[in-house]
Amino acid sequence: MSRPEPAPALAPAPRAEPRPALALRDVAFAWPGAGRGRGGFGLRCPDFSLAQGESVLLLGASGSGKSTLLSLICGIVAADAGVVAVAGTDLRGLSAGARDRFRAERIGVIFQQFNLLPYASVSDNILLPLRFAPERRARAGEGAAEVRRLCAALGLPADAPETPAGRLSVGQQQRVAVARALIGRPGLIVADEPTSALDAAAQDAFLGLLFGQAEDAGSSLLMVSHDPRLGERFDRVVRIEDIAAAERNP
Amino acid sequence: MILRLAIGSLFARALTVGMTVLAIALSVALFLGVEKLRTGARASFADTISGTDLIVGARSGSVQLLLYSVFRIGNATNNVSWESFQDIASRPEVDWAVPISLGDSHREFRVMGTTPEFFRRYEYRGGRSLEFAEGRGLDDLYDAVIGADVAAALGYEVGDPIVVSHGLASFTDHDDQPFRIAGITARTGTPVDRTVIVSLEAIEAIHVDWRGGGKTGAATPVEAIRAMELTPTAITAALVGVKSRLRIFTLQRWINDYPEEPLLAILPGVALQELWAIVGVAETALVGVSAMVVLTALLGMTAMIFSTLNERRREMAIWRAMGARPATILGLLVLEAMLMAAAGAVLGAALLYAGLAAGRPLVDAAFGIWLPIEPPNARELWTLAAVIGAAALASLLPALRAYRLSLADGMMVRT
């Protein structure tokens, strides 16, 4: 996917010195607490990166370490060794609180399903990450107008912003999740199987909207899926086994 | 926005949250109600007698004097001679002095001899005077005025005859000199309700034929008694009002140092406080119990939050993915608990006021306790704040668990 110009509202730093949106080098990580839950499950990732504006589909079956990799990228956990850099910032150098803030500022997250707080309005759901990210809030401009613009662009009904999120169909909820990931134009969108709850036709429409909006926002896109058929839209398709080794140490 | 989301989250679970809020509201209403009753009872107790500056009796303890002179509980160890009473009444500091004479009874109620001035001077509940529900005051020698409880318990009406018994719980009646009920006083919530009031002279009159605790010979005819000089030789106690409150202590000292006879003068307010200090243990227990009820309701809320944690893991993961720290999750749960407690506190206060408005006349009629309806005072506001604070503390347990869960789950919860 080629992209003519980064959006003018982007943070200025990346333009001066093109750094990868995401770079993992010599990463080693193991969940703490052997034997319980994910405890003892570990992951090594020697080298993986995502260029600015690039879209990558990461293919992997369950148990392949997808969730662990995403937790590392999103800064939920810190690597034991190596570098996990998002937009040039090594997350290992940040405290847990700073990583949470960094995630809010720089990463838009879309889950498989149940993305939204069902009791909150669509508008509140979309604006939620801005609550924890002042810079991203400033980039988003006037919140209500931005919510309306994104909803319109994603083909949601005009009265959607005021509707409780729980009243929308699954497909509509996933589009709201896209709007929430994209508000304030974060540099990286992380999507974890966002289409698995949709039927084939809806998947295609959803991906079209996601790509269009990510491109508009100038965001890189990292999508995880087990479904190789989705690959054709992406710049690159990577199998998780090729970049990361899962290890289970009892 | 967080506040709006917290409220939205609570409304989304309206049934369980509503039950929890209701439990808190009821417990808060109970606690505040007990407080109201307690202060009401205390005020009512302190209001048993007002407008009287000193109570004078034979020397004993101040609580004992108060008990028998005002509450008609127990007996005087000794009497006050009529001369001593005259001495006190003629002191320059004294504005008025009302003698009372106790010792006889009618059924389970005490009979009190006094002067008609008693009805003008006895005040209760901050300056309210006795009023007659029916009939009028003492006029004839054999007139009696009965309290509201006496009338209600014995079904007496104005004009009915009434016979005074000699002493307390005795089988000897002064049946040769029956009284006629002249009036019934309106309910006061004071011991007056349980008293039969006759004139001081009448007490003398029914004891004309009595010497040293026994009846002597044949009954003197009523006509002869009416012609007698019926000045008493002794009274039980006296209520005294002074001209200037500044002189109370001078007079009190003078009476306590009275050389002719050992006397005791007490300030009713002070003695009431002493008495309340004895009775007050029960109120502390009552407050303790109602506080436990509030704690139980908060415990219920904590259990409710615990039980919903698991089904809310997904929601917590969404918050985390959006950049919320685990501390934000903790704060969110504490905020929800405080909102529930605040709603409970406000609803509880509303319940209390509704209950007060409905129950006040009943409580007044049955117990003579007048519960004031007024805006919440500082103490009550502190109580409400304490309930919210305690809810925040109690919710820390599940909130800390959510904190740990959200640290472990991060944004990945397998659903």
XYZ file of C-alpha atoms in Angstrom:
665
model
C 0.000 0.000 0.000
C 1.453 3.328 -0.980
C 0.569 6.523 0.632
C 1.114 9.960 -0.931
C 1.547 12.286 2.041
C 1.242 11.826 5.739
C -1.760 13.637 7.156
C -0.823 17.168 8.160
C -2.039 16.738 11.700
C 0.453 13.953 12.430
C 3.014 14.441 15.144
C 5.982 16.072 13.430
C 8.782 13.821 14.665
C 8.323 10.810 12.369
C 8.499 12.894 9.204
C 11.945 14.305 9.883
C 13.536 10.912 10.437
C 11.588 7.980 9.091
C 11.497 5.530 11.980
C 9.541 2.314 11.839
C 6.103 2.485 13.400
C 7.001 -0.652 15.282
C 10.285 -2.452 15.788
C 11.021 -5.581 17.847
C 14.617 -6.750 18.209
C 15.982 -9.673 20.257
C 12.867 -9.657 22.408
C 12.529 -12.271 25.111
C 9.610 -12.495 27.455
C 8.042 -15.023 29.801
C 4.860 -14.614 31.802
C 5.617 -14.610 35.469
C 4.288 -17.259 37.840
C 5.103 -20.675 36.411
C 2.264 -23.137 36.030
C -0.665 -20.818 36.681
C -2.674 -19.420 33.762
C -0.206 -18.144 31.241
C 2.593 -18.453 33.735
C 5.696 -20.021 32.261
C 4.616 -19.312 28.682
C 7.358 -17.394 26.919
C 8.101 -15.792 23.558
C 11.207 -14.843 21.626
C 11.138 -12.453 18.721
C 14.513 -11.774 17.118
C 13.442 -9.200 14.577
C 10.186 -7.753 13.361
C 9.280 -4.276 12.230
C 6.463 -2.357 10.659
C 7.207 0.675 8.506
C 5.187 3.830 8.758
C 1.922 3.533 6.967
C 2.524 -0.134 6.309
C -0.166 -2.746 6.807
C 0.782 -6.210 7.944
C -1.320 -9.291 8.491
C 0.126 -11.536 11.160
C -1.092 -15.105 10.708
C -1.117 -17.489 13.594
C -3.180 -20.188 15.180
C -4.242 -19.885 18.767
C -1.470 -20.760 21.181
C 1.120 -19.365 18.828
C 1.883 -16.415 21.094
C -0.308 -13.822 19.372
C -1.751 -12.469 22.583
C 1.636 -12.306 24.224
C 3.093 -10.474 21.252
C 0.221 -7.985 21.253
C 0.575 -7.465 25.021
C 4.251 -6.644 24.474
C 3.532 -4.283 21.580
C 0.796 -2.512 23.513
C 2.968 -2.178 26.575
C 0.715 -4.196 28.864
C 3.813 -6.150 29.777
C 7.463 -5.218 29.352
C 9.972 -7.476 27.601
C 12.558 -9.195 29.763
C 15.210 -8.460 27.160
C 15.548 -6.745 23.796
C 13.802 -3.731 22.321
C 10.096 -3.137 21.719
C 9.960 0.253 20.072
C 6.771 1.992 18.990
C 7.393 5.089 16.878
C 10.972 5.071 18.064
C 10.225 4.847 21.783
C 11.507 1.751 23.570
C 8.685 0.614 25.811
C 11.128 -1.166 28.087
C 12.425 2.209 29.178
C 8.984 3.284 30.407
C 7.272 2.587 33.691
C 4.012 0.624 33.678
C 2.010 3.838 34.075
C 3.962 5.547 31.296
C 3.354 2.551 29.025
C -0.391 2.818 29.691
C -0.276 6.484 28.794
C 1.872 5.755 25.745
C -0.618 3.140 24.559
C -3.441 5.628 24.916
C -1.502 8.251 22.958
C -0.050 6.174 20.134
C -1.952 2.928 19.637
C -5.501 2.257 18.555
C -6.745 -1.167 19.614
C -9.521 -3.231 18.024
C -10.573 -6.562 19.515
C -12.256 -9.568 18.080
C -15.623 -8.598 19.540
C -17.118 -7.102 22.700
C -15.037 -4.060 21.965
C -17.316 -1.519 23.532
C -18.685 -0.583 26.935
C -22.302 -1.577 26.242
C -23.801 0.879 28.744
C -21.936 3.876 27.339
C -23.040 5.850 24.296
C -21.201 5.310 21.037
C -19.785 8.798 21.386
C -18.389 8.109 24.866
C -16.934 4.834 23.638
C -15.144 6.552 20.773
C -13.859 9.350 22.994
C -12.713 7.036 25.798
C -9.032 6.669 24.791
C -8.721 10.458 24.576
C -9.532 10.576 28.276
C -6.132 9.014 28.973
C -4.196 10.753 26.189
C -4.082 14.557 26.281
C -1.883 14.865 23.180
C -4.115 12.599 21.166
C -7.113 14.580 22.442
C -5.503 17.759 21.150
C -4.861 16.109 17.782
C -8.489 14.986 17.574
C -9.707 18.580 17.792
C -13.337 19.094 18.670
C -14.396 15.683 19.965
C -18.085 15.663 19.080
C -17.416 16.832 15.502
C -14.702 14.221 15.075
C -17.042 11.511 16.369
C -19.693 12.575 13.847
C -17.141 12.652 11.023
C -15.807 9.176 11.827
C -19.288 7.713 12.240
C -20.321 9.127 8.893
C -17.133 7.910 7.227
C -17.689 4.435 8.636
C -21.284 4.331 7.438
C -22.912 4.411 10.863
C -26.381 5.970 11.191
C -26.545 9.691 11.894
C -28.017 9.154 15.347
C -25.379 6.561 16.264
C -23.254 8.774 18.564
C -26.055 9.111 21.108
C -27.092 5.461 20.950
C -25.942 3.123 23.731
C -23.272 0.933 22.181
C -25.014 -2.237 23.352
C -27.954 -1.530 21.030
C -25.894 -1.713 17.832
C -25.459 -4.820 15.711
C -22.151 -6.665 15.936
C -21.041 -5.248 12.597
C -21.874 -1.720 13.668
C -20.066 -2.252 16.972
C -16.927 -3.297 15.127
C -17.108 -0.117 13.045
C -17.459 1.925 16.221
C -14.352 0.145 17.472
C -12.565 1.284 14.289
C -13.658 4.848 14.931
C -12.377 4.594 18.494
C -9.037 3.193 17.327
C -8.637 5.935 14.751
C -9.735 9.023 16.678
C -6.809 11.348 17.182
C -4.855 9.538 14.470
C -2.573 7.246 16.479
C 0.487 6.044 14.577
C -0.299 2.368 15.015
C -3.532 0.407 14.843
C -3.469 -3.028 16.434
C -6.388 -5.254 15.467
C -6.879 -8.680 17.018
C -9.103 -10.829 14.784
C -11.549 -7.952 14.272
C -13.486 -9.713 11.543
C -13.944 -13.137 13.070
C -17.448 -12.313 14.301
C -18.559 -11.071 10.863
C -19.780 -12.997 7.839
C -17.751 -12.958 4.629
C -19.546 -10.009 2.991
C -19.410 -7.952 6.151
C -15.724 -8.831 6.591
C -14.906 -7.404 3.214
C -16.862 -4.200 3.808
C -15.313 -3.860 7.242
C -11.755 -4.269 5.945
C -12.460 -1.723 3.231
C -13.540 0.825 5.795
C -10.644 -0.012 8.121
C -8.057 0.352 5.391
C -9.606 3.534 4.067
C -9.664 5.190 7.461
C -6.218 3.983 8.509
C -4.838 5.356 5.276
C -6.666 8.629 5.855
C -5.179 8.871 9.309
C -1.726 7.851 8.117
C -1.651 4.996 10.621
C 0.211 1.744 10.303
C -1.917 -1.327 10.678
C -0.990 -4.551 12.402
C -3.753 -7.110 12.192
C -3.663 -10.554 13.729
C -5.762 -13.341 12.255
C -5.830 -17.053 11.653
C -7.471 -16.543 8.274
C -4.982 -16.278 5.354
C -7.770 -15.292 2.941
C -7.726 -11.788 4.359
C -4.131 -11.300 3.190
C -4.655 -9.776 -0.229
C -5.340 -6.254 1.017
C -2.183 -6.088 3.128
C 1.267 -4.863 2.159
C 2.779 -7.923 3.818
C 1.582 -11.181 5.272
C 3.766 -12.651 8.003
C 3.363 -15.974 9.734
C 3.957 -15.647 13.420
C 6.140 -18.778 13.448
C 8.549 -16.979 11.130
C 9.149 -14.065 13.430
C 8.575 -15.407 16.925
C 9.162 -18.625 18.810
C 6.757 -19.593 21.524
C 8.222 -21.554 24.378
C 6.537 -23.251 27.252
C 8.787 -23.710 30.230
C 7.044 -25.551 32.998
C -16.777 11.449 31.523
C -15.538 8.734 33.905
C -18.336 9.733 36.273
C -20.859 9.473 33.444
C -19.539 6.062 32.480
C -19.628 4.887 36.103
C -23.241 6.003 36.394
C -24.014 4.326 33.065
C -22.413 1.117 34.299
C -24.520 1.225 37.481
C -27.725 1.837 35.548
C -26.866 -1.058 33.247
C -27.035 -3.307 36.328
C -30.096 -1.544 37.692
C -31.622 -4.503 39.531
C -28.651 -5.632 41.642
C -27.437 -2.082 42.111
C -30.967 -1.001 43.039
C -31.266 -3.716 45.687
C -27.886 -2.774 47.104
C -28.790 0.905 47.186
C -32.090 0.055 48.851
C -30.306 -1.986 51.534
C -27.950 0.906 52.213
C -30.857 3.362 52.208
C -32.829 1.335 54.751
C -29.829 0.948 57.012
C -29.049 4.652 56.772
C -32.686 5.522 57.484
C -32.598 3.203 60.511
C -29.386 4.720 61.789
C -30.574 8.298 61.323
C -33.953 7.363 62.766
C -32.360 5.918 65.885
C -30.273 9.058 66.160
C -33.412 11.191 65.817
C -35.272 9.145 68.398
C -32.303 9.209 70.708
C -31.848 12.965 70.553
C -35.616 13.371 70.638
C -35.884 11.159 73.710
C -32.993 12.969 75.303
C -34.522 16.367 74.571
C -37.905 15.122 75.706
C -36.310 13.838 78.884
C -34.525 17.119 79.451
C -37.807 18.865 78.664
C -39.685 16.993 81.393
C -39.450 20.073 83.509
C -38.527 23.564 82.481
C -39.147 27.009 83.900
C -38.330 25.684 87.356
C -35.031 27.004 88.649
C -34.628 24.880 91.783
C -36.206 21.790 93.256
C -36.065 21.683 97.040
C -36.446 18.592 99.205
C -35.084 16.879 102.265
C -31.380 16.204 102.035
C -30.625 13.108 99.960
C -29.057 12.674 96.536
C -29.844 15.017 93.681
C -30.890 12.186 91.362
C -33.109 10.716 94.083
C -34.766 14.080 94.680
C -35.336 14.518 90.976
C -36.701 10.986 90.649
C -39.334 11.295 93.338
C -40.255 14.952 92.882
C -40.495 14.988 89.074
C -40.639 11.385 87.885
C -42.604 10.032 90.869
C -40.154 7.179 91.150
C -39.053 6.059 94.617
C -39.831 7.849 97.833
C -38.642 10.789 99.839
C -36.554 9.790 102.816
C -37.846 12.743 104.735
C -40.176 15.684 104.485
C -39.681 19.411 104.399
C -41.435 21.216 107.215
C -44.006 23.814 106.293
C -42.009 26.435 108.218
C -38.901 25.740 106.161
C -40.985 26.034 103.000
C -42.378 29.346 104.230
C -38.832 30.540 104.962
C -37.694 29.667 101.470
C -40.778 31.109 99.795
C -40.263 34.412 101.590
C -36.643 34.792 100.506
C -36.109 37.965 98.407
C -34.618 35.946 95.509
C -37.727 33.801 95.185
C -40.304 34.712 92.573
C -42.616 31.791 93.214
C -42.605 28.519 95.124
C -44.991 25.625 94.583
C -45.150 22.934 97.287
C -45.830 19.334 96.372
C -46.860 16.545 98.675
C -46.548 12.918 97.676
C -47.173 9.636 99.367
C -50.665 8.504 98.436
C -51.799 6.685 95.357
C -54.754 5.782 93.222
C -54.434 2.317 91.662
C -51.001 2.311 90.014
C -50.814 6.082 89.836
C -49.328 8.491 92.347
C -51.364 11.222 93.956
C -49.755 14.602 94.312
C -51.003 17.407 96.487
C -50.083 20.894 95.366
C -51.459 24.393 94.995
C -53.400 25.660 91.972
C -50.287 27.664 91.136
C -48.706 24.369 89.980
C -50.783 24.542 86.814
C -49.415 27.975 86.025
C -45.804 27.302 86.986
C -45.086 23.783 85.770
C -43.587 23.984 82.308
C -42.180 21.361 80.029
C -40.667 21.100 76.546
C -39.165 24.557 76.595
C -41.879 26.628 78.211
C -45.116 24.831 77.350
C -47.692 25.022 80.102
C -50.172 22.419 81.221
C -53.476 22.545 79.433
C -56.767 20.914 80.160
C -58.085 18.484 77.622
C -61.349 18.434 79.537
C -62.756 20.209 82.556
C -60.848 22.704 84.647
C -58.402 23.010 87.529
C -58.707 22.532 91.271
C -61.526 24.554 92.756
C -63.268 22.630 95.512
C -61.408 20.837 98.328
C -62.382 17.452 96.883
C -61.531 18.247 93.274
C -58.940 16.094 91.508
C -57.203 16.632 88.188
C -55.914 13.522 86.429
C -53.250 13.138 83.771
C -53.951 11.874 80.271
C -52.508 8.410 80.949
C -54.601 8.029 84.090
C -57.750 8.928 82.184
C -56.859 6.610 79.320
C -55.842 3.675 81.516
C -58.794 3.803 83.884
C -61.379 5.217 81.482
C -62.186 8.126 83.741
C -64.139 11.171 82.680
C -64.783 14.528 84.192
C -67.308 14.247 87.034
C -66.383 10.645 87.932
C -65.677 9.924 91.589
C -62.178 8.861 92.548
C -60.950 7.453 95.859
C -57.394 7.966 97.036
C -55.576 5.077 98.726
C -53.366 5.624 101.702
C -49.717 5.178 100.858
C -48.458 3.232 97.887
C -49.785 -0.176 96.932
C -51.989 -0.255 99.992
C -55.336 -1.762 100.774
C -56.494 1.157 102.862
C -58.621 3.627 100.999
C -59.588 7.115 102.007
C -63.072 6.069 101.007
C -64.710 8.306 103.543
C -63.627 11.281 101.509
C -64.117 10.569 97.808
C -62.870 13.081 95.220
C -64.516 14.196 92.046
C -62.565 14.497 88.783
C -62.629 18.164 87.849
C -60.304 18.087 84.869
C -58.058 15.975 82.668
C -54.788 17.489 81.496
C -53.748 17.262 77.847
C -50.957 14.800 77.121
C -47.522 16.200 77.894
C -45.193 13.219 77.637
C -44.100 13.972 81.190
C -44.868 12.164 84.479
C -47.789 14.585 84.951
C -49.696 12.305 82.561
C -49.459 9.571 85.158
C -50.376 11.660 88.191
C -53.552 12.410 90.100
C -53.356 15.986 91.305
C -55.303 17.234 94.304
C -54.900 20.288 96.466
C -52.430 20.410 99.328
C -55.336 20.997 101.716
C -57.030 17.855 100.432
C -53.961 15.814 101.386
C -54.317 17.236 104.883
C -58.030 16.632 104.869
C -57.839 12.924 104.090
C -55.263 12.454 106.810
C -57.192 14.299 109.529
C -58.145 11.031 111.188
C -54.681 9.519 110.775
C -52.029 9.631 113.411
C -48.687 7.893 113.077
C -49.707 5.686 110.186
C -52.984 4.406 111.588
C -56.601 5.477 111.473
C -57.954 6.857 114.745
C -61.488 6.208 115.835
C -64.528 7.297 113.911
C -64.311 9.366 110.726
C -64.642 13.094 111.175
C -67.617 14.320 109.119
C -66.762 16.058 105.861
C -68.555 19.232 106.971
C -66.299 19.453 110.027
C -63.197 18.908 107.909
C -64.247 21.644 105.495
C -64.413 24.011 108.434
C -60.910 23.108 109.633
C -57.694 24.962 109.104
C -55.950 22.617 106.667
C -52.463 24.083 106.510
C -50.029 21.189 106.128
C -47.264 20.603 108.622
C -44.881 19.194 106.055
C -44.510 18.816 102.309
C -42.403 16.459 100.193
C -40.673 18.938 97.947
C -41.058 22.332 96.352
C -40.540 23.787 92.900
C -38.986 27.233 93.063
C -38.622 30.009 90.512
C -36.229 32.886 91.123
C -36.579 36.503 90.073
C -33.160 36.659 88.467
C -31.280 33.642 87.193
C -28.099 35.214 88.513
C -29.371 34.585 92.023
C -29.979 30.850 91.601
C -26.682 29.820 93.108
C -26.955 32.230 96.028
C -30.355 30.776 96.861
C -29.186 27.219 96.316
C -26.299 27.723 98.729
C -28.609 29.333 101.259
C -31.019 26.402 101.139
C -28.268 23.797 101.294
C -26.871 25.595 104.365
C -30.295 26.056 105.948
C -29.632 25.565 109.669
C -33.081 24.468 110.921
C -33.371 21.345 108.781
C -31.128 19.422 106.349
C -32.391 20.443 102.903
C -31.219 19.982 99.367
C -31.787 22.308 96.431
C -30.962 21.067 92.955
C -30.905 22.583 89.486
C -33.316 20.387 87.482
C -31.218 20.614 84.316
C -28.066 19.445 86.057
C -29.837 16.618 87.830
C -31.474 15.553 84.556
C -28.033 15.369 82.960
C -26.814 13.191 85.819
C -29.801 10.934 85.451
C -29.372 10.708 81.689
C -25.780 9.657 82.165
C -27.189 6.592 83.950
C -29.990 5.900 81.466
C -27.784 6.730 78.488
C -26.069 3.331 78.330
C -29.082 1.956 76.489
C -28.880 4.630 73.834
C -25.242 3.780 73.180
C -26.214 0.153 72.640
C -28.964 1.237 70.258
C -26.581 3.364 68.224
C -24.117 0.477 68.154
C -26.713 -1.922 66.795
C -27.892 0.444 64.074
C -24.292 1.138 63.090
C -23.841 -2.610 62.680
C -26.829 -2.643 60.336
C -25.165 0.011 58.179
C -21.963 -2.034 58.150
C -23.936 -5.111 57.122
C -25.457 -3.247 54.189
C -22.012 -2.079 53.103
C -20.742 -5.627 53.421
C -23.574 -6.728 51.140
C -22.471 -4.134 48.629
C -18.894 -5.398 48.814
C -20.067 -8.950 48.186
C -22.119 -7.710 45.235
C -19.069 -6.002 43.705
C -16.987 -9.132 44.245
C -19.557 -11.298 42.527
C -19.671 -9.083 39.443
C -15.896 -8.834 39.040
C -15.556 -11.932 36.930
C -18.216 -10.984 34.416
C -16.702 -7.534 34.182
C -13.206 -8.703 33.244
C -13.940 -8.031 29.605
C -15.006 -4.491 30.459
C -11.833 -3.966 32.481
C -9.780 -5.211 29.523
C -11.439 -2.602 27.314
C -10.531 0.121 29.781
C -6.966 -1.162 29.898
C -6.685 -1.304 26.123
C -7.833 2.297 25.921
C -4.940 3.283 28.134
C -6.503 3.124 31.599
C -4.042 2.163 34.285
C -4.865 -0.566 36.780
C -5.175 2.280 39.298
C -7.939 3.783 37.134
C -9.795 0.459 37.288
C -9.436 0.498 41.058
C -10.662 4.079 41.180
C -13.591 3.236 38.929
C -14.801 0.490 41.262
C -14.354 2.670 44.341
C -16.206 5.471 42.551
C -19.081 3.122 41.753
C -19.244 2.024 45.385
C -19.269 5.630 46.546
C -22.024 6.474 44.060
C -24.103 3.574 45.361
C -23.484 4.646 48.950
C -24.299 8.259 48.124
C -27.522 7.221 46.423
C -28.287 5.038 49.447
C -27.526 7.860 51.846
C -29.723 10.351 50.014
C -32.535 7.829 49.639
C -32.149 6.866 53.289
C -32.427 10.472 54.400
C -35.515 10.860 52.203
C -37.019 7.725 53.769
C -36.289 9.123 57.201
C -38.038 12.406 56.488
C -40.995 10.606 54.955
C -41.124 8.358 58.020
C -40.847 11.313 60.349
C -43.628 13.195 58.613
C -45.867 10.142 58.820
C -44.899 8.876 62.271
C -44.345 12.042 64.232
C -47.889 12.500 65.585
C -48.014 8.818 66.567
C -44.706 8.924 68.419
C -45.761 12.100 70.185
C -49.100 10.654 71.226
C -47.681 7.319 72.350
C -44.403 8.326 73.962
C -44.580 12.072 74.268
C -41.435 12.386 72.217
C -41.611 15.270 69.809
C -39.320 14.599 66.845
C -38.291 17.785 65.111
C -38.316 17.836 61.301
C -35.465 20.074 60.306
C -32.709 20.147 57.684
C -29.964 17.609 58.425
C -27.588 18.906 61.050
C -23.809 18.746 60.900
C -23.747 15.467 62.802
C -26.167 13.825 60.382
C -24.265 15.154 57.370
C -21.089 13.721 58.866
C -22.871 10.412 59.317
C -23.840 10.389 55.636
C -20.293 11.315 54.645
C -18.986 8.534 56.894
C -21.275 6.022 55.178
C -19.880 7.051 51.779
C -16.344 6.929 53.148
C -16.920 3.497 54.670
C -18.322 2.311 51.330
C -15.148 3.525 49.624
C -13.052 1.646 52.175
C -15.139 -1.514 51.912
C -14.968 -1.434 48.114
C -11.192 -1.339 48.268
C -11.183 -5.114 48.777
C -12.920 -5.988 45.484
C -11.253 -3.017 43.806
C -7.822 -4.317 44.735
C -8.799 -7.684 43.341
C -9.888 -5.985 40.110
C -6.579 -4.161 40.115
C -4.689 -7.439 40.313
C -6.938 -9.066 37.704
C -6.445 -6.209 35.290
C -2.702 -6.361 35.800
C -2.732 -10.061 34.998
C -5.294 -9.971 32.187
C -4.064 -6.820 30.550
C -6.302 -6.312 27.554
C -6.526 -9.943 26.604
C -9.365 -11.825 28.209
C -10.490 -14.987 26.555
C -14.251 -14.792 26.362
